[in-house]
XYZ file of C-alpha atoms in Angstrom:
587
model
C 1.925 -32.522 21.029
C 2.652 -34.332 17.791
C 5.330 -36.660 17.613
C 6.815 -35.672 14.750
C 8.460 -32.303 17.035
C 10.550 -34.769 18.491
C 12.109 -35.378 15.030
C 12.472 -30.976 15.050
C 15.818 -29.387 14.512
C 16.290 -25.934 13.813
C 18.979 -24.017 11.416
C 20.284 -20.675 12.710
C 20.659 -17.792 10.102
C 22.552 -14.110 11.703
C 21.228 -11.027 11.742
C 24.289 -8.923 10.989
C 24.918 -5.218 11.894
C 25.726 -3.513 8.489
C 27.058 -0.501 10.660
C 29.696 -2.784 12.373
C 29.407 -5.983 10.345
C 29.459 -8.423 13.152
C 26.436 -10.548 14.501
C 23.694 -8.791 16.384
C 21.235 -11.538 16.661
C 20.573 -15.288 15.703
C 17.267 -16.517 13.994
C 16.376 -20.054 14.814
C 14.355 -21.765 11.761
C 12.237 -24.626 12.286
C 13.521 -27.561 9.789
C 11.492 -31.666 10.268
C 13.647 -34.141 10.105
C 10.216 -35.346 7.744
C 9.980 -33.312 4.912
C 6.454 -34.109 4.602
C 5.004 -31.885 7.190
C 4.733 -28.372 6.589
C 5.580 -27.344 10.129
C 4.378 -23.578 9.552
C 1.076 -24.478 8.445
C 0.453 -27.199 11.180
C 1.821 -24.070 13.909
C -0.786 -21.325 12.179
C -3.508 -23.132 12.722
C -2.840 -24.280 16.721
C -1.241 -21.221 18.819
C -0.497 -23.996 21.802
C 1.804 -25.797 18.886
C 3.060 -21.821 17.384
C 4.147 -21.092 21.135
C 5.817 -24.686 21.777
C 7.897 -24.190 18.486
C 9.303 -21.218 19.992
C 9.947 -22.204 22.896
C 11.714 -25.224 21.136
C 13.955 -22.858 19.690
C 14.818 -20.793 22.344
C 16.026 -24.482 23.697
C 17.606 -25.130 20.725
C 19.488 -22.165 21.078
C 20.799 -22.691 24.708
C 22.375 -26.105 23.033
C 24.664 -23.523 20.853
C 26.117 -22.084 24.011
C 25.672 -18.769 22.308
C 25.262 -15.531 24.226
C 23.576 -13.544 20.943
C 20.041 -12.299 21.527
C 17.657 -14.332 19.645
C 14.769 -13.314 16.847
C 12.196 -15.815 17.270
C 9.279 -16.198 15.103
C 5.460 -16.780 16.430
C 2.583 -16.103 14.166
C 0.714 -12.503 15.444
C -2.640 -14.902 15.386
C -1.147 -16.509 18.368
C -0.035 -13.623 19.975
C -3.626 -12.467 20.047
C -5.040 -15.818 21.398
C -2.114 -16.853 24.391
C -0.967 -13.327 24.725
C 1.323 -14.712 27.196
C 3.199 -17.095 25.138
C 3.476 -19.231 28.602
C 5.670 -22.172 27.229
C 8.003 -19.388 25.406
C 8.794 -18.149 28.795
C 9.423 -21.507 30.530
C 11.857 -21.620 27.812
C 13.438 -18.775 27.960
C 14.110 -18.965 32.353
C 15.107 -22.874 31.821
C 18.263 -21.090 29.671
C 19.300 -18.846 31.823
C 17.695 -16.123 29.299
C 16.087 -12.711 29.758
C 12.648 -11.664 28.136
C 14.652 -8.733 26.393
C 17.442 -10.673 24.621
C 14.460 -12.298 22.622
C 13.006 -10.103 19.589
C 9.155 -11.898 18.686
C 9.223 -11.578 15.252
C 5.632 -11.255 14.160
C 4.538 -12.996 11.049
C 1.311 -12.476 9.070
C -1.382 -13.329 8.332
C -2.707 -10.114 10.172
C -6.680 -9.999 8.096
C -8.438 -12.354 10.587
C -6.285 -11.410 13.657
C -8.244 -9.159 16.309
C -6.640 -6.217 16.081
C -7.334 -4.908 20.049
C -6.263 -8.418 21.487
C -3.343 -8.181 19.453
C -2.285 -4.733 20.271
C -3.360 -5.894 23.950
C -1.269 -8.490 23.833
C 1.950 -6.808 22.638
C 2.073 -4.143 25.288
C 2.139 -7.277 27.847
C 4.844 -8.683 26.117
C 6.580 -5.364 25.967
C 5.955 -5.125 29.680
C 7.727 -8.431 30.006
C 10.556 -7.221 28.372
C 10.642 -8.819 25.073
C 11.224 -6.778 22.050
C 8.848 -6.883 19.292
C 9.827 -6.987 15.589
C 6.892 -6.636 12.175
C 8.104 -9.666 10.412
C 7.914 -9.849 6.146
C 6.386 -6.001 6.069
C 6.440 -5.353 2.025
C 4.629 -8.630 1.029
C 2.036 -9.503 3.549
C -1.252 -8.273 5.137
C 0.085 -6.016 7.581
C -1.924 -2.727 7.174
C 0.407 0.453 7.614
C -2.116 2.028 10.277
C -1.562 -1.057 12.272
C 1.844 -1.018 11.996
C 2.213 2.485 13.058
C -0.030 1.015 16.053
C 1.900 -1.619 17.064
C 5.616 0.899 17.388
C 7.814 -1.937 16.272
C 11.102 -2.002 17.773
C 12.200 -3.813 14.400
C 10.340 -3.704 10.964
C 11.755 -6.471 8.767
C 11.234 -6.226 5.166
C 10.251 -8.596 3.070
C 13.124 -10.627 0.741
C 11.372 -9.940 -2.222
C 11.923 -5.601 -1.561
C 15.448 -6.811 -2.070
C 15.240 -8.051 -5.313
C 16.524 -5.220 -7.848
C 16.653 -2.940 -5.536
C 19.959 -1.433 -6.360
C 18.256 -0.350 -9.795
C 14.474 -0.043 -8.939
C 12.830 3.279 -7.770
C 10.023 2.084 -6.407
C 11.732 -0.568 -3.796
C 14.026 1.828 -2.897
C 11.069 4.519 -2.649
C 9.126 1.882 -0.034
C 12.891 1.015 1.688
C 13.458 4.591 2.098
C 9.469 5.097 3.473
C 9.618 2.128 6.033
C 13.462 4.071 7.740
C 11.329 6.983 7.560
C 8.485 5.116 9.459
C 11.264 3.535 11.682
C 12.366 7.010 13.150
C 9.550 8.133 13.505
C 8.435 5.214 15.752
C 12.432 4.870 17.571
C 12.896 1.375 15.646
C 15.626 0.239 13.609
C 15.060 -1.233 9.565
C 16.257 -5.139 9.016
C 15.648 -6.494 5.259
C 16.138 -10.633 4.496
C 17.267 -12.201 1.530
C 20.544 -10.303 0.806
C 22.148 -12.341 -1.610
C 24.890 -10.436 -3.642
C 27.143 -7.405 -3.025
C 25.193 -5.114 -4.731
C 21.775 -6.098 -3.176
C 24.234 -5.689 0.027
C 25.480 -1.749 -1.151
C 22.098 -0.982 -2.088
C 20.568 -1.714 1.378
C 23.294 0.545 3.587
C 22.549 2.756 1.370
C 18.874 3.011 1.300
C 19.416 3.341 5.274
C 18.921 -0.318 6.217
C 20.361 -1.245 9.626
C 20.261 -4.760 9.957
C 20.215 -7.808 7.046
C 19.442 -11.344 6.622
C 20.611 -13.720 3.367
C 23.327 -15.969 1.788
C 25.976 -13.426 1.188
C 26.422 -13.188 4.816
C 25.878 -17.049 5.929
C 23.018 -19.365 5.331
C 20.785 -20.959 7.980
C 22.965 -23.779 9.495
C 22.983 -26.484 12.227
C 25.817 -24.574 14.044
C 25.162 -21.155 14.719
C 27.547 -18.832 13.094
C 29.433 -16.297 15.115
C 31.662 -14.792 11.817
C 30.170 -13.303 8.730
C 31.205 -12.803 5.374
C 30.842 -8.914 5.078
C 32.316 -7.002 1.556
C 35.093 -5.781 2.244
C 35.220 -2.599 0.005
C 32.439 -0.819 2.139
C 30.115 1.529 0.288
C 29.602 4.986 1.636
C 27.835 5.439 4.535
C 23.768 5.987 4.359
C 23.257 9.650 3.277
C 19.870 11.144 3.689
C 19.831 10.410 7.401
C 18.226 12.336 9.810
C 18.973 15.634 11.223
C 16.776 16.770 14.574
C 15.994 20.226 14.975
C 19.523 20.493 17.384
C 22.897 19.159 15.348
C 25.029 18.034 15.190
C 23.459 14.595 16.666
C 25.292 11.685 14.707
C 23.982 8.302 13.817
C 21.867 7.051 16.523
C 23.567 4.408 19.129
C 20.734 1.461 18.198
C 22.607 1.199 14.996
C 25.735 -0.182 16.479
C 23.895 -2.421 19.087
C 26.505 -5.279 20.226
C 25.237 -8.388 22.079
C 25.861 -7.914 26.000
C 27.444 -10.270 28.214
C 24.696 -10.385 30.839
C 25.311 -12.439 34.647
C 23.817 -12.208 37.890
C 24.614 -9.638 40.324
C 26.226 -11.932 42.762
C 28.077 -14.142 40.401
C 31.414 -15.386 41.976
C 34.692 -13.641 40.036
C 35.489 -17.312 39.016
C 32.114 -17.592 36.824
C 32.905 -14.087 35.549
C 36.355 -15.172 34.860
C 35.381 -18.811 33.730
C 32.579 -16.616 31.353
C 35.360 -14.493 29.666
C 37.536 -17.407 29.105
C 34.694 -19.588 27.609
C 33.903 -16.891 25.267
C 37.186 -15.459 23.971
C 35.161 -12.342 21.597
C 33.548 -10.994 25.037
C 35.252 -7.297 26.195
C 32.899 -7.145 29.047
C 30.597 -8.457 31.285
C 27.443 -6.597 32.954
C 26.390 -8.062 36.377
C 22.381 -6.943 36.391
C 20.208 -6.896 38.934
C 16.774 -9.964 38.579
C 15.070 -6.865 36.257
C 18.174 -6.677 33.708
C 19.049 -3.156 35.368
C 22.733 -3.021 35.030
C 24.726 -2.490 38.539
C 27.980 -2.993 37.736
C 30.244 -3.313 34.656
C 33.985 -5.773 34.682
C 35.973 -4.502 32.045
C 38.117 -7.847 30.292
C 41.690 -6.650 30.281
C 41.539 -4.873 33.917
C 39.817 -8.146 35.408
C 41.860 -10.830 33.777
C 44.858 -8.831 35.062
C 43.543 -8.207 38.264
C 43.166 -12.194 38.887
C 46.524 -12.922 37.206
C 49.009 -11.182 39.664
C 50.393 -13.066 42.705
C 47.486 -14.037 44.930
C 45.324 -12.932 42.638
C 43.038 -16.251 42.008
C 43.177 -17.021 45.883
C 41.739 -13.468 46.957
C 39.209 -12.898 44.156
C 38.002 -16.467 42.742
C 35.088 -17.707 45.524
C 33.872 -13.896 46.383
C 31.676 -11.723 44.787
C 32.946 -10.535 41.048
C 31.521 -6.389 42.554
C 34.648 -6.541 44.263
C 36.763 -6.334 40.699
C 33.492 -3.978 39.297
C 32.936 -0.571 38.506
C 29.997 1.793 38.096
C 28.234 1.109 34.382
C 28.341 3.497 31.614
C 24.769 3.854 29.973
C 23.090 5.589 27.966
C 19.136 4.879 26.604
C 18.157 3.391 23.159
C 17.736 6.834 21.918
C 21.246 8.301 22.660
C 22.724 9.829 19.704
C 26.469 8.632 18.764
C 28.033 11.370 19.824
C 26.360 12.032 23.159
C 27.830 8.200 23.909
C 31.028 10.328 22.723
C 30.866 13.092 25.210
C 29.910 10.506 27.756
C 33.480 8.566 27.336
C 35.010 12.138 27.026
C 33.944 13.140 30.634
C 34.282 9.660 32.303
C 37.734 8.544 33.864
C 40.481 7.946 31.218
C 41.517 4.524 32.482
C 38.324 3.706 30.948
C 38.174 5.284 27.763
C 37.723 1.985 25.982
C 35.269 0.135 27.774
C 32.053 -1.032 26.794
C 28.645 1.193 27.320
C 25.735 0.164 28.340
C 22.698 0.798 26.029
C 19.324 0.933 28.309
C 15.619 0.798 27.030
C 12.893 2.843 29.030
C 12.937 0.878 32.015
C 16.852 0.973 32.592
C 17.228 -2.454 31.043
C 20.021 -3.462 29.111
C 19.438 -4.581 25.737
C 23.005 -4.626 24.481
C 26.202 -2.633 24.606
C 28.608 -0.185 21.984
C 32.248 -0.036 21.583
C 34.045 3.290 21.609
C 35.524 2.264 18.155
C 32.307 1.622 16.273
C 31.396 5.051 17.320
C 34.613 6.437 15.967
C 34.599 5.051 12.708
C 30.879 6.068 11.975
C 31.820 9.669 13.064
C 34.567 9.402 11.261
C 32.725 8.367 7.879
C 29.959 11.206 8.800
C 32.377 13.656 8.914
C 33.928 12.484 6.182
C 30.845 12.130 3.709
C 29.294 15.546 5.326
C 32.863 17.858 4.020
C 32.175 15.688 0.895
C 28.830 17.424 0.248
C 30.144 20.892 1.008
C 30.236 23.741 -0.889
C 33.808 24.371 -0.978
C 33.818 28.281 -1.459
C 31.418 28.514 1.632
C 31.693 25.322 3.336
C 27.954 25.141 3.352
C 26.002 21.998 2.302
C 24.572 21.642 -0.736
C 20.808 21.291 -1.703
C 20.449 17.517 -0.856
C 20.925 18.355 3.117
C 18.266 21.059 2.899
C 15.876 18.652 0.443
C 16.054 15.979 2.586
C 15.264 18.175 5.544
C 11.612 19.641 4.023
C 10.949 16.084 2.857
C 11.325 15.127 6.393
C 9.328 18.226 7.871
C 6.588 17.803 5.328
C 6.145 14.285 6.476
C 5.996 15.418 9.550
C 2.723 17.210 9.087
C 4.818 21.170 9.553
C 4.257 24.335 7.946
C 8.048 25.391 5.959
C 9.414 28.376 4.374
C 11.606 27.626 1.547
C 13.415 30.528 0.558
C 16.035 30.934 -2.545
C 18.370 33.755 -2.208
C 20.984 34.841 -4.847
C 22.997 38.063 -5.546
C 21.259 40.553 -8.606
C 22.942 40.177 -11.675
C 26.368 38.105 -10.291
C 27.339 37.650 -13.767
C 27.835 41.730 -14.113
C 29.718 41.849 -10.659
C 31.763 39.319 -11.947
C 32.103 40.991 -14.798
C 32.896 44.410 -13.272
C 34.440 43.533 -10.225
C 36.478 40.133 -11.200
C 36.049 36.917 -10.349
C 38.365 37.083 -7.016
C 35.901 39.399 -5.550
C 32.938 37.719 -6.949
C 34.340 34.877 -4.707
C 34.662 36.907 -1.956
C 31.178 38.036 -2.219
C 29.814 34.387 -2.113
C 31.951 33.666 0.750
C 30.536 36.893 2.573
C 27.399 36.012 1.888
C 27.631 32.478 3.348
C 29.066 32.983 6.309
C 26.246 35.749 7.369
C 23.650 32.855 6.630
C 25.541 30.939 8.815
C 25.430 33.154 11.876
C 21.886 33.693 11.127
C 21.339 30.125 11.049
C 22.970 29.442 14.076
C 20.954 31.867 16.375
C 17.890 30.019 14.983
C 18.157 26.538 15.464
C 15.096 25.268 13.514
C 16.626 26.336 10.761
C 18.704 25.106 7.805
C 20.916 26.670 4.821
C 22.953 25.746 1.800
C 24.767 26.570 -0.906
C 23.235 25.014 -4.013
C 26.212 26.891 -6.110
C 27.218 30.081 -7.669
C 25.509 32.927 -6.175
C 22.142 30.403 -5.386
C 21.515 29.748 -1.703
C 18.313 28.206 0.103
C 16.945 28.779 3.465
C 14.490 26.698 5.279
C 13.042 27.642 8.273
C 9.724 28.224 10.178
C 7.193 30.888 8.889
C 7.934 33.501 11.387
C 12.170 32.640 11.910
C 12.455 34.273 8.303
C 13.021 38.038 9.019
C 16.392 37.569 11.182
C 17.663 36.349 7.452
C 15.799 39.762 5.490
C 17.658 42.117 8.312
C 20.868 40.610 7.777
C 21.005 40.070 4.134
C 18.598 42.632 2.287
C 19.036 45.522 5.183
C 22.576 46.338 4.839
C 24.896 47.367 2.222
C 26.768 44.937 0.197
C 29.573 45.551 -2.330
C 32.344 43.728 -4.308
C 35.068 45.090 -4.519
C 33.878 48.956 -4.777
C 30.881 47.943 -6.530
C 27.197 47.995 -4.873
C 25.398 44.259 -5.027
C 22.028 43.814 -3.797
C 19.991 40.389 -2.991
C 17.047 38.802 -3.657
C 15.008 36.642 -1.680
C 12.081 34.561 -2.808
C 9.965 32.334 0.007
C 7.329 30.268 -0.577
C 5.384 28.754 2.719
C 3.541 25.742 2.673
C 1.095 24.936 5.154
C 0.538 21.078 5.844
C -0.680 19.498 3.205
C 0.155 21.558 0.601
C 2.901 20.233 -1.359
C 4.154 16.394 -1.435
C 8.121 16.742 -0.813
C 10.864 19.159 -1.806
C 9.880 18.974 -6.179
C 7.000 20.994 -5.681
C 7.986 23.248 -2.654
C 10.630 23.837 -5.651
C 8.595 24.310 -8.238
C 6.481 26.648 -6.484
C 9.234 28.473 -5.607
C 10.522 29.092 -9.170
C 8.075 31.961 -9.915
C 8.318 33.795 -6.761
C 12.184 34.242 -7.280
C 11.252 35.716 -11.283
C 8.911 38.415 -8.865
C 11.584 39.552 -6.670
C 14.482 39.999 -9.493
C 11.753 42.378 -11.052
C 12.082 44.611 -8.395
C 15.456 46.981 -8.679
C 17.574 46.401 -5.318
C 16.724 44.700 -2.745
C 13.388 42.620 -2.236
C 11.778 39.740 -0.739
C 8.577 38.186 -2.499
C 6.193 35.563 -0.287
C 3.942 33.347 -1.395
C 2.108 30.011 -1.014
C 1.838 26.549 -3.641
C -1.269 27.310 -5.924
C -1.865 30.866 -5.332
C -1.421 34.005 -6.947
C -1.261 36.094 -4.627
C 2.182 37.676 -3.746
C 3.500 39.423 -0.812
C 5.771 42.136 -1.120
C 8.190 42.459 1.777
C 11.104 44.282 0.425
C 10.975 46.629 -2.358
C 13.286 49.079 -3.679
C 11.240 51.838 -4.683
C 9.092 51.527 -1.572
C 12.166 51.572 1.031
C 13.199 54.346 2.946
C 16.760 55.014 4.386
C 17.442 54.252 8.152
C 15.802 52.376 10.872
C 12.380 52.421 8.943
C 14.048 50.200 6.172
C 13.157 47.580 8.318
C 9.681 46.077 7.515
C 7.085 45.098 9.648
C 5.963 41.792 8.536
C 2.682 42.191 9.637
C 2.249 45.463 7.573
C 2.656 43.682 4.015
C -0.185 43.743 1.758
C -1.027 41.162 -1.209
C -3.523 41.494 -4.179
C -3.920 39.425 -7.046
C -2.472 40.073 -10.669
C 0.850 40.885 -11.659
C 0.692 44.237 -14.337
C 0.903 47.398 -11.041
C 2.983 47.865 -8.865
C 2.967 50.766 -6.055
C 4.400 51.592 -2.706
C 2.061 50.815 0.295
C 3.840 52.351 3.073
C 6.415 53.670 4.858
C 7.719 50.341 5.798
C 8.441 49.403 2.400
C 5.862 46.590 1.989
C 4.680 46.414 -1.492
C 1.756 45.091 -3.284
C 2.727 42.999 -6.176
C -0.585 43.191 -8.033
């Protein structure tokens, strides 16, 4: 080993939480005492020297007495060739650390790495425990496939993404495709170099979860426990995503807090000698030699528990499980409000302690406090009545957009409908505005029954008498019965609706513009039809399915068409009835 690493002394920089604005992590940075050796250069070139450098700061780290999990950098050319990173993990049992309190953050280059021995090598470590984080992803080599491949737990973007972002499209295009990439893959989004409060509002809200850069604290000999964090918050990330099922909340990985981790047979003087040695602790978890969590010592009740007469005498030299009681958990994938209906149920004297957040294997890899969940609900709620319609109370077209962008990526077939009341200008006209409104209303709340019988689907008010539906191809006519088969009125005057759908198979259109723009012409079809209709089609055809027509309906139960009995021709100049069941040829 050269020399000059006995001259080595590393800088720590934080890795802060922007959903609770504390500390979630600490990054050690190699810095030479001699500034003529490029340290990163000497460490790509020799994986033996890559490895011993982090295992230097993982010792380096134990020196700051800190109990924050660690991101520690190794060059993915190293992970290939000593896949099991054997000094790292002297390193990290010498501390007293566990494999899954250390993120590896993987730095390029990636071109001349092999790409099997790699991906080899990162399931090990996985195995292990460690968590694995795509280091500088925006301005390296790191190809997307293999980055899909390699199911980051973290991606970290690049410093220079942060530059202009709060005014550039593109970056915020590529921030907003690496979250998407993130969900998909159950990771969370970090970005470095956040240097102003504007850079630091334009990262919550382009979704980021965790941040690096000077606003917050530079790298410094003493690791930092406090952060600077703007104190007039922006509002929380919109655009976030909804599963199939809500409501579902944030998910709990974005308020990950540090856990206080000890043996399962630590004495209750070390657990009490623990708390008092580290004064912003609430709780400690007593884990089993595989970082299973057994038991869980609330502060307060512990602390008082020693403190009353005899306390010290009875407690102090026997096992802390005495003073213990069963752990809270939930996995890495727990929504925010399942962690809520968790505390709901539990007992009451608890209400405020700590849970445990568990990865796949029932290890702990950190903990979340009841009042970070609160406040993000809080803001959710807050942000979601913002977006409402406030006649119907339904959501606006951003919720729905952001919903087929989301499907779409996913590879699914959609139906986008657009439904509106015929000529709501004369019903205002006739009827008055009062029961226009009522109208509306009326017709929002029947989408919203619909909508909840069929939960893949989604509706909102864009405004006036313009609503949109998305849902699967064949969830579509439980809407048509309930909105085009009955009898509507304001006041004493008869309204009917239209309803234009467009269905686009995978592939067919890029996001919610041109699912919108083919849309457009199919909802000019169906107002050319008197009454009631729905009009189908698909992006780049001409074809047109009739499903509703006026002049082909029939009174009574036969009013109700048969899907499978519409017909569709091309052109656009006749129009006749093609049976019983009112389906249509729009030709």
């Amino acid at each position: 080993m050269p020399a000059w690493t006995d001259q080595l002394r590393f800088a720590f920089q934080p890795v802060v939480n922007l959903a609770t604005g504390s500390v979630a992590a600490l990054e050690p940075l190699a810095r030479p005492e001699d500034g003529e050796v490029d340290v990163l250069a000497c460490a790509r070139q020799c994986p033996d020297l890559d490895a011993e450098l982090a295992a230097l700061a993982v010792q380096a780290a134990a020196e700051q007495e800190t109990l924050l999990p660690l991101h520690v950098n190794v060059f993915a050319g190293t992970v290939a060739k000593r896949p099991e990173l054997a000094s790292l993990g002297a390193a990290v049992r010498a501390a007293g650390r566990r494999p899954w309190e250390i993120t590896l953050d993987l730095v390029g280059p990636f071109t001349q790495v092999p790409e099997q021995e790699l991906l080899a090598a990162v399931a090990g470590l996985r195995d292990a425990g460690y968590r694995i984080c795509a280091d500088g992803v925006g301005d390296g080599d790191l190809p997307l496939r293999m980055l899909g491949e390699l199911a980051p737990d973290l991606v970290k973007l690049d410093r220079s993404l942060c530059v202009r972002l709060e005014r550039d499209p593109g970056r915020q295009a590529a921030v907003a495709a690496m979250r998407q990439l993130c969900e998909r893959v159950g990771g969370l989004l970090a970005i470095e170099g956040v240097e102003t409060e504007r850079q630091y509002a334009a990262v919550r809200e382009a979704g980021v979860q965790l941040a690096q850069g000077h606003l917050f604290a530079p790298p410094s000999r003493r690791a930092a426990t406090e952060v600077y964090v703007p104190a007039a918050l922006p509002p929380p990330v919109s655009g976030r995503r909804v599963p199939d099922r809500a409501p579902s909340g944030p998910p709990v990985a974005q308020f990950l807090q540090p856990a206080a981790l000890l043996p399962m047979g630590a004495s209750a003087g070390a657990v009490r000698s623990h708390l008092t040695g580290f004064p912003e602790v609430s709780g400690v978890l007593l884990v089993d030699a595989d970082g299973v969590p057994v038991r869980a010592i609330d502060r307060d009740r512990f602390l008082l528990s020693l403190s009353g007469r005899y306390g010290h005498a009875l407690y102090a030299d026997r096992p802390a499980l005495r003073l213990a009681d069963r752990p809270r958990t939930v996995g890495a994938d727990a929504t925010a409000w399942q962690v809520l209906d968790m505390i709901a149920d539990g007992e009451r004297d608890r209400t405020g302690d700590d849970v445990a957040v568990v990865d796949e294997r029932g290890r702990c890899i950190g903990v979340v406090h009841l009042a970070d969940i609160l406040r993000a609900l809080a803001e959710s709620r807050v942000e979601e009545a913002a977006r409402l319609n406030p006649l119907t109370r339904l959501p606006g077209s951003d919720a729905v957009n952001g919903e087929v962008d989301r499907r779409i990526a996913e590879g699914r077939e959609i139906a986008l409908s657009w439904l509106d009341v015929d000529g709501f200008k004369q019903v205002n006209d006739g009827a008055g505005f009062a029961a226009g409104d009522e109208l509306i209303r009326s017709v929002g709340r029947t989408l919203a029954e619909v909508a909840a019988r069929e939960p893949a689907s989604r509706v909102g008010h864009i405004g006036g008498d313009d609503f949109l539906v998305l849902a699967e191809p064949d969830g579509l006519e439980p809407f048509a019965k309930a909105l085009l088969d009955v009898a509507w009125s304001a006041g004493e005057m008869p309204v009917t609706l239209s309803l234009a759908t467009v269905v686009c198979p995978p592939g067919s259109v890029t996001g919610h513009g041109p699912a919108a723009a083919a849309l457009a012409p199919l909802k000019k079809a169906a107002k050319e039809f008197p009454g009631a209709s729905w009009v189908v089609g698909r992006p780049g055809s001409t074809r047109t399915e009739v499903r509703r027509g006026a002049a082909a309906r029939v009174s009574g139960p036969a009013a109700a068409v048969d899907p499978a009995a519409a017909v569709a021709v091309d052109g656009a100049e006749d129009r006749a009835p093609t049976g019983r069941e009112g389906a249509r040829t729009a030709g």
